[in-house]
Amino acid sequence: ALRLIKESIGIDLDVAAISMDDPKTYKLLCGARTLGIFQLERSGMRDLLKKMKPDRFEDIIALLALYRPGPLESGMVDDYIKRKHGKLEEKYELPQLKNVLKETHGVILYQEQVMRIASVLAGFSLGDADLLRRAMGKKKPEEMEAQRERFIAGAEKNNINVKKAKKVFDLMEKFAGYGFNKSHSTAYALV
């Protein structure tokens, strides 16, 4: 692509030097003028761009993770957009979750967030948190019950209210089915 740009219009483009906060680019995205742009050209995605009004790179990452059947059907997308625009208050079940969920306005959006929550609240190692993430994706009842018990015990050990820990686990379980890998979404957003 870079060679073709050089040959056809004489511009030697340095991809690494492209600004990630170019106002003209975000104006183009907010206007849904994205035909021919990787991952952003479908009509549903263009509708979502108009609603979300991305104004930073992280919004594009989130947009790509949100534009999937689960989040679209669950109402999660509307909540995210309302929270982004200040029409709905960001909520955090526990203060420890703010650092994990702030970038997504209090919504569990990425698989990595599920893993960080397990680590922060219940003391899971990153390896154990990954096992939890996988178990949530598979939705095997016996495996999920064992993970729930381990999460609650770890949270209790960290002086987290058991009732709140159970509620957070339920939220994680609900959103883990929709959770997208942030690194994958970031790579797509960069392209």
mmCIF file of C-alpha atoms in Angstrom, residues 41-117:
data_model
loop_
_atom_site.group_PDB
_atom_site.id
_atom_site.type_symbol
_atom_site.label_atom_id
_atom_site.label_comp_id
_atom_site.label_asym_id
_atom_site.label_seq_id
_atom_site.Cartn_x
_atom_site.Cartn_y
_atom_site.Cartn_z
ATOM 1 C CA GLU A 41 -17.543 0.556 6.306
ATOM 2 C CA ARG A 42 -20.668 -1.512 7.124
ATOM 3 C CA SER A 43 -23.883 0.472 7.461
ATOM 4 C CA GLY A 44 -24.391 -0.676 11.077
ATOM 5 C CA MET A 45 -20.870 0.404 11.964
ATOM 6 C CA ARG A 46 -21.414 3.774 10.306
ATOM 7 C CA ASP A 47 -24.607 4.220 12.371
ATOM 8 C CA LEU A 48 -22.625 3.362 15.503
ATOM 9 C CA LEU A 49 -19.903 5.866 14.569
ATOM 10 C CA LYS A 50 -22.507 8.633 14.351
ATOM 11 C CA LYS A 51 -23.890 7.722 17.786
ATOM 12 C CA MET A 52 -20.557 7.233 19.525
ATOM 13 C CA LYS A 53 -18.768 10.255 18.034
ATOM 14 C CA PRO A 54 -15.243 8.925 18.606
ATOM 15 C CA ASP A 55 -12.761 11.591 19.638
ATOM 16 C CA ARG A 56 -9.768 9.506 20.698
ATOM 17 C CA PHE A 57 -8.013 6.344 19.577
ATOM 18 C CA GLU A 58 -9.395 4.363 22.531
ATOM 19 C CA ASP A 59 -12.920 5.046 21.215
ATOM 20 C CA ILE A 60 -12.060 3.289 17.955
ATOM 21 C CA ILE A 61 -10.716 0.310 19.897
ATOM 22 C CA ALA A 62 -13.933 0.159 21.939
ATOM 23 C CA LEU A 63 -16.103 0.640 18.854
ATOM 24 C CA LEU A 64 -14.601 -2.424 17.195
ATOM 25 C CA ALA A 65 -15.114 -4.508 20.339
ATOM 26 C CA LEU A 66 -18.702 -3.296 20.708
ATOM 27 C CA TYR A 67 -19.787 -3.940 17.140
ATOM 28 C CA ARG A 68 -20.631 -7.598 17.577
ATOM 29 C CA PRO A 69 -23.954 -9.384 18.054
ATOM 30 C CA GLY A 70 -23.717 -9.910 21.833
ATOM 31 C CA PRO A 71 -23.016 -6.297 22.824
ATOM 32 C CA LEU A 72 -25.452 -4.932 20.229
ATOM 33 C CA GLU A 73 -28.310 -7.195 21.367
ATOM 34 C CA SER A 74 -27.687 -6.815 25.110
ATOM 35 C CA GLY A 75 -28.046 -3.028 25.322
ATOM 36 C CA MET A 76 -24.383 -2.793 26.335
ATOM 37 C CA VAL A 77 -23.584 -0.553 23.342
ATOM 38 C CA ASP A 78 -26.262 1.976 24.251
ATOM 39 C CA ASP A 79 -25.064 2.034 27.881
ATOM 40 C CA TYR A 80 -21.489 2.584 26.747
ATOM 41 C CA ILE A 81 -22.458 5.459 24.449
ATOM 42 C CA LYS A 82 -24.682 7.121 27.073
ATOM 43 C CA ARG A 83 -21.889 6.875 29.628
ATOM 44 C CA LYS A 84 -19.314 8.231 27.170
ATOM 45 C CA HIS A 85 -21.507 11.276 26.522
ATOM 46 C CA GLY A 86 -22.396 11.796 30.199
ATOM 47 C CA LYS A 87 -26.083 10.918 29.748
ATOM 48 C CA LEU A 88 -25.765 7.941 32.093
ATOM 49 C CA GLU A 89 -23.608 7.878 35.199
ATOM 50 C CA GLU A 90 -20.567 5.613 35.226
ATOM 51 C CA LYS A 91 -21.029 2.985 37.946
ATOM 52 C CA TYR A 92 -18.432 0.935 39.775
ATOM 53 C CA GLU A 93 -19.577 -1.766 42.200
ATOM 54 C CA LEU A 94 -16.345 -1.325 44.144
ATOM 55 C CA PRO A 95 -13.784 1.502 44.175
ATOM 56 C CA GLN A 96 -11.060 -0.956 43.095
ATOM 57 C CA LEU A 97 -12.866 -1.383 39.775
ATOM 58 C CA LYS A 98 -12.502 2.248 38.736
ATOM 59 C CA ASN A 99 -8.869 1.827 37.624
ATOM 60 C CA VAL A 100 -9.798 -1.293 35.641
ATOM 61 C CA LEU A 101 -12.975 0.049 33.986
ATOM 62 C CA LYS A 102 -12.462 3.819 33.705
ATOM 63 C CA GLU A 103 -11.356 3.699 30.062
ATOM 64 C CA THR A 104 -14.608 1.901 29.138
ATOM 65 C CA HIS A 105 -16.859 4.097 31.276
ATOM 66 C CA GLY A 106 -17.524 1.382 33.853
ATOM 67 C CA VAL A 107 -18.509 -1.250 31.274
ATOM 68 C CA ILE A 108 -16.670 -4.595 31.206
ATOM 69 C CA LEU A 109 -15.743 -4.667 27.522
ATOM 70 C CA TYR A 110 -12.446 -6.503 27.156
ATOM 71 C CA GLN A 111 -11.314 -9.973 28.192
ATOM 72 C CA GLU A 112 -8.250 -8.356 29.737
ATOM 73 C CA GLN A 113 -10.537 -6.414 32.099
ATOM 74 C CA VAL A 114 -12.118 -9.650 33.347
ATOM 75 C CA MET A 115 -8.627 -10.940 34.084
ATOM 76 C CA ARG A 116 -7.564 -7.732 35.862
ATOM 77 C CA ILE A 117 -10.710 -7.729 38.008
#
